[in-house]
Short mmCIF file of C-alpha atoms in Angstrom, two decimals:
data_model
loop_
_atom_site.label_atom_id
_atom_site.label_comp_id
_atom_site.label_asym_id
_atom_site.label_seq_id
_atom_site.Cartn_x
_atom_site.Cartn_y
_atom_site.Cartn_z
CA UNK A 1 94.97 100.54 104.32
CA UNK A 2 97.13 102.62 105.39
CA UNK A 3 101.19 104.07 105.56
CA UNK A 4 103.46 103.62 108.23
CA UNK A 5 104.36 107.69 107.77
CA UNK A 6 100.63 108.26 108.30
CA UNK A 7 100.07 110.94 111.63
CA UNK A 8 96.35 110.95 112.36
CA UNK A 9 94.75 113.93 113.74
CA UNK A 10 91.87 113.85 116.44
CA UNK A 11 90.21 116.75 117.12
CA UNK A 12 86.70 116.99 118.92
CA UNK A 13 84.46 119.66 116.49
CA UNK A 14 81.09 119.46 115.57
CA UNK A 15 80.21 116.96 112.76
CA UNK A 16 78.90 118.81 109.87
CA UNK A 17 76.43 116.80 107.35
CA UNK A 18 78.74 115.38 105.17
CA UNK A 19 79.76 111.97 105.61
CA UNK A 20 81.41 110.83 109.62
CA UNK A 21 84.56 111.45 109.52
CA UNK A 22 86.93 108.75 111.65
CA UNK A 23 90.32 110.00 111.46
CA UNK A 24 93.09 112.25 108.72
CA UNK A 25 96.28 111.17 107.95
CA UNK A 26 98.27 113.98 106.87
CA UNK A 27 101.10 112.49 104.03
CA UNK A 28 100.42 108.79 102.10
CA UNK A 29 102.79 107.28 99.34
CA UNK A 30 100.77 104.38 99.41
CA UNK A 31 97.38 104.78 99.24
CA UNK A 32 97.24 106.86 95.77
CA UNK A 33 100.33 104.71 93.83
CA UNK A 34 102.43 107.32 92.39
CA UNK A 35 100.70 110.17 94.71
CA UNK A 36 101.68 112.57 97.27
CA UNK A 37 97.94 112.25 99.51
CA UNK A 38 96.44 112.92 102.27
CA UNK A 39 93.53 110.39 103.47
CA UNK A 40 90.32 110.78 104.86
CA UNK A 41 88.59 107.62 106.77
CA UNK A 42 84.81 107.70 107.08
CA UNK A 43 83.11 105.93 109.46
CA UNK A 44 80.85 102.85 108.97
CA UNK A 45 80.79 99.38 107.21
CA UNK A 46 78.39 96.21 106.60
CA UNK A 47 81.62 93.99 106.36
CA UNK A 48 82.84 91.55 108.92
CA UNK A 49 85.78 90.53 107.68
CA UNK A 50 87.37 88.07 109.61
CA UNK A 51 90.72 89.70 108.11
CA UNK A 52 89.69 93.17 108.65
CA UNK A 53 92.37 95.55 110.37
CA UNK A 54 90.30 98.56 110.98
CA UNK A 55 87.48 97.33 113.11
CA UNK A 56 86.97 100.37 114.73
CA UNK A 57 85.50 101.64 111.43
CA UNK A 58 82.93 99.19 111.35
CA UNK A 59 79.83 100.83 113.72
CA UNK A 60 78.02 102.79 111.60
CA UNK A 61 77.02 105.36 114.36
CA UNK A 62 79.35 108.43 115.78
CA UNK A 63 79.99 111.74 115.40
CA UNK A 64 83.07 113.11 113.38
CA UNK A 65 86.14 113.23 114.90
CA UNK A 66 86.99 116.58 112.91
CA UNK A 67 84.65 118.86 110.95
CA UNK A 68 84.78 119.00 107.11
CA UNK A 69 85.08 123.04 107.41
CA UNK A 70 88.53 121.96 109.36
CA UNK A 71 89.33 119.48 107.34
CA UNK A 72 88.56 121.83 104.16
CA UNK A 73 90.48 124.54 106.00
CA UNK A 74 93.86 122.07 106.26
CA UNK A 75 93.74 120.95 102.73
CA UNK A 76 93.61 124.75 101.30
CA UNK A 77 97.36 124.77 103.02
CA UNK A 78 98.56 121.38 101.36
CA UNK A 79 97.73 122.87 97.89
CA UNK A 80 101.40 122.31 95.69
CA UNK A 81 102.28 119.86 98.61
CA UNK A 82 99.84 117.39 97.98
CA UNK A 83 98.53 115.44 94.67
CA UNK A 84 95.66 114.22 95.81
CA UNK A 85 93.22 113.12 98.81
CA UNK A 86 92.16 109.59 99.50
CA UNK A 87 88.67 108.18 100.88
CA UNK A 88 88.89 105.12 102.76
CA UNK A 89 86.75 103.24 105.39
CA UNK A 90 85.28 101.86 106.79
CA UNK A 91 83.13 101.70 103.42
CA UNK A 92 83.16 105.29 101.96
CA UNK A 93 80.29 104.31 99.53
CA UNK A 94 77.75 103.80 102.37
CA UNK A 95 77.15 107.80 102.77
CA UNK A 96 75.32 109.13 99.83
CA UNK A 97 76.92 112.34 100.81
CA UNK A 98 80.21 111.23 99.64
CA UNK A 99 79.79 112.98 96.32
CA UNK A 100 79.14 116.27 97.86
CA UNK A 101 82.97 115.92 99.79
CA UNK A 102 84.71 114.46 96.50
CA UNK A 103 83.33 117.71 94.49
CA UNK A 104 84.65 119.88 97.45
CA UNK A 105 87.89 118.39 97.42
CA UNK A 106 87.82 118.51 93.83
CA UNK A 107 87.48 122.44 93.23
CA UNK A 108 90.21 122.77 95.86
CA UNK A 109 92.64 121.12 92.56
CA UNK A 110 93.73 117.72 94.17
CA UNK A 111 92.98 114.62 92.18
CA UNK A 112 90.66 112.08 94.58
CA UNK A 113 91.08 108.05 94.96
CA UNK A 114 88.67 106.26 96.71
CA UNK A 115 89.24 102.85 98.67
CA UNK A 116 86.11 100.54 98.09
CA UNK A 117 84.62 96.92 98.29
CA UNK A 118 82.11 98.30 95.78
CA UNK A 119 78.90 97.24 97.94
CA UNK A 120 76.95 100.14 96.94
CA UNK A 121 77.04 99.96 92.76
CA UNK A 122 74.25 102.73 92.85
CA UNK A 123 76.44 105.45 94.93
CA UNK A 124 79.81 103.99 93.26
CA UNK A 125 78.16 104.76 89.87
CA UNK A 126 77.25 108.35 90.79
CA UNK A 127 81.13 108.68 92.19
CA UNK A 128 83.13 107.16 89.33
CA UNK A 129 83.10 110.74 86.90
CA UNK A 130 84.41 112.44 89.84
CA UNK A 131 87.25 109.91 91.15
CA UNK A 132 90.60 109.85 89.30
CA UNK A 133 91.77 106.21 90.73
CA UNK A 134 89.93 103.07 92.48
CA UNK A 135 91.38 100.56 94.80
CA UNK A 136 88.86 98.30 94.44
CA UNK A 137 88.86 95.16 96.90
CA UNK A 138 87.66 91.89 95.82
CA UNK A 139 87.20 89.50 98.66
CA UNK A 140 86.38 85.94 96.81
CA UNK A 141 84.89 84.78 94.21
CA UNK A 142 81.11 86.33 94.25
CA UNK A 143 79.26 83.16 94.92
CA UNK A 144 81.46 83.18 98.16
CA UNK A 145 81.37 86.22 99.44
CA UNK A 146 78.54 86.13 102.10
CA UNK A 147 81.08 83.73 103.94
CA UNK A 148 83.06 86.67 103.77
CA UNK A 149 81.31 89.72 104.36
CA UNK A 150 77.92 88.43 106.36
CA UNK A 151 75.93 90.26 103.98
CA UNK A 152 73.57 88.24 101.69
CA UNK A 153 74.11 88.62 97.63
CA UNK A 154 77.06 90.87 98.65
CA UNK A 155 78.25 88.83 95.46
CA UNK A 156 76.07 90.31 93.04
CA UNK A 157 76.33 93.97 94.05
CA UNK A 158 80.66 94.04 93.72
CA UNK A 159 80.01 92.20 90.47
CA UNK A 160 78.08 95.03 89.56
CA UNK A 161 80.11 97.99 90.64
CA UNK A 162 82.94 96.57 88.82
CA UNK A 163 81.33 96.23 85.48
CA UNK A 164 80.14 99.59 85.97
CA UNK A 165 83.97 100.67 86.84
CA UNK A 166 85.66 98.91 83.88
CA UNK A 167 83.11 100.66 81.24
CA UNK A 168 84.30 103.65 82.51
CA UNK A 169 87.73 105.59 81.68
CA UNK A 170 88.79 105.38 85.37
CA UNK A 171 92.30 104.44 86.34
CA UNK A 172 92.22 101.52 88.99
CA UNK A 173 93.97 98.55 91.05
CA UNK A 174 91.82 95.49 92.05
CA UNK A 175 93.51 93.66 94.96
CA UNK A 176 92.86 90.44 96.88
CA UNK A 177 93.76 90.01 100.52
CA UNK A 178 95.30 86.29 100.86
CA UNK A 179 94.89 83.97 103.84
CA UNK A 180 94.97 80.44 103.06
CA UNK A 181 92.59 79.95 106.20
CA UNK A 182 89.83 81.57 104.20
CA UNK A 183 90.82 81.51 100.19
CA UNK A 184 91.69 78.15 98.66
CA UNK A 185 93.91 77.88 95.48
CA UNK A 186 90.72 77.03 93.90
CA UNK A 187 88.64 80.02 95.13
CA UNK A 188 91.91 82.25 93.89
CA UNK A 189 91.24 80.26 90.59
CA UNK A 190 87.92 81.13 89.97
CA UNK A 191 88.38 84.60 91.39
CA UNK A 192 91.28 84.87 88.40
CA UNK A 193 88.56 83.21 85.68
CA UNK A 194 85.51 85.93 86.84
CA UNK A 195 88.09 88.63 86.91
CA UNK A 196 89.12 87.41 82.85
CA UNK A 197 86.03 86.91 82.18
CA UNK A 198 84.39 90.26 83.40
CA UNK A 199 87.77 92.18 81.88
CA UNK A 200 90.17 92.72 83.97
CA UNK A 201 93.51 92.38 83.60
CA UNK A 202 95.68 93.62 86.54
CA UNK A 203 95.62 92.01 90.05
CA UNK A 204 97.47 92.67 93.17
CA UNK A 205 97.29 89.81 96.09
CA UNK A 206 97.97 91.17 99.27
CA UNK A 207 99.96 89.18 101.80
CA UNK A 208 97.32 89.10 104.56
CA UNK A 209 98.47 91.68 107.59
CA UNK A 210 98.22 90.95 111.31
CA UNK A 211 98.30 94.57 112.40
CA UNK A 212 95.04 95.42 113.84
CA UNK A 213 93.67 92.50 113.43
CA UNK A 214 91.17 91.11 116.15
CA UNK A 215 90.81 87.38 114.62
CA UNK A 216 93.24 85.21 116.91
CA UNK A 217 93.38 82.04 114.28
CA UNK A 218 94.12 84.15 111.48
CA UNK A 219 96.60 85.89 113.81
CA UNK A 220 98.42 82.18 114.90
CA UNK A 221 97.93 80.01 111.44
CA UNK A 222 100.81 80.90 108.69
CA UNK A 223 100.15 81.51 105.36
CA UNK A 224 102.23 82.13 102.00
CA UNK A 225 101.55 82.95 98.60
CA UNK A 226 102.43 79.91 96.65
CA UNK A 227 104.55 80.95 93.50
CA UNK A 228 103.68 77.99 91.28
CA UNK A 229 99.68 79.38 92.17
CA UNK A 230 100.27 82.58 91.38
CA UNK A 231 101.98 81.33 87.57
CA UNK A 232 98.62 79.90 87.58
CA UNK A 233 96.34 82.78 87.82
CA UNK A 234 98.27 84.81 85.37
CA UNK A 235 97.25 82.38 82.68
CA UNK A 236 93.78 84.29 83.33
CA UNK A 237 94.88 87.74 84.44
CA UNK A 238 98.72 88.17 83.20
CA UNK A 239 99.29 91.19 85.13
CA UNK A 240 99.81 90.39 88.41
CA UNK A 241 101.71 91.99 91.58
CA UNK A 242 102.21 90.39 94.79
CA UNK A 243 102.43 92.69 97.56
#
């Protein structure tokens, strides 16, 4: 996740008790589609993805790299600059406290996005009245996803916190990271049929990113997106972006 305009700020103040934060980029066109942001990264996530490109995020423990009364403080200056602020991870969901920054940021005017893998469907429901977009990733089809994640019936739960999303009136982008080393054209298949089948109808498939990536084999083998595949999975889910 992340721009290529992004500047991230480091600066050693005392954490206050909101959730850790791990870093600010200042200006995002990508992370909010359509949005002038600015994006917050929290710290901490169950995932090991073998794909993952921001592994640094990953140890739950750590103090804040900036204070939220800073990072409050900054945002008060972007206000007719900015749109919007994002929350990515790490996995934002994992501190409860999350709701207590979105409603800050909120009153401030800016419209919020959050960047999930929707692990948490308890916190994720308590977010969605407050959130204005959702990238929300889904890693494989659920029966699969402990291979991916390491987490046990990490299926189940994303299964959940996207139903709960899509009965809500919440805008939203699902999106699939692709590497051929770890999704087959079948698993994309039966990712596209669950996706139908639980209602949703826009996809994006993400070209899979070497950038900050610590997994060597992903890092050597090549993969593609296969074009006749991807005519395929729109007979499920018909709107479909490759990216």
């Amino acid at each position: 996740m992340g721009a290529a305009l992004h500047r991230r700020i480091i600066i050693d103040n005392k954490s206050m008790s909101l959730p850790t934060v791990a870093g600010l980029s200042q200006f995002s066109t990508v992370d909010y589609p359509g949005y002038l942001c600015a994006v917050i990264y929290t710290q901490g996530c169950p995932c090991r993805c073998r794909y993952c490109h921001n592994t640094s995020l990953q140890p739950g423990q750590g103090s804040s790299v900036m204070s939220w009364s800073t990072i409050m403080g900054w945002l008060t200056t972007r206000k007719g600059l900015l749109d919007a602020v994002t929350f990515c991870g790490g996995e934002p969901t994992v501190h409860k406290s999350l709701l207590l920054a979105i409603k800050q940021v909120k009153a401030l005017g800016f419209n919020v996005a959050l960047h999930t893998s929707g692990l948490y469907p308890h916190n994720f429901a308590n977010l969605l009245p407050h959130l204005d977009w959702v990238g929300f990733d889904v890693k494989s089809p659920f029966a699969r996803y402990p291979d991916i994640t390491r987490i046990p019936g990490s299926g189940g739960k994303v299964k959940e916190s996207l139903e709960r999303m899509l009965s809500r009136n919440v805008s939203y982008e699902i999106r699939t990271t692709i590497h051929n080393t770890i999704l087959s054209s079948a698993d994309l298949v039966l990712m596209a049929q669950e996706l139908r089948m639980i209602g949703v109808s826009r996809w994006v498939l993400q070209r899979f990113n070497k950038a900050g990536c610590a997994d060597l084999e992903l890092i050597a083998s090549p993969t593609t997106i296969d074009g006749d595949l991807v005519a395929r999975l729109r007979a499920y889910v018909p709107n479909i972006l490759v990216r």
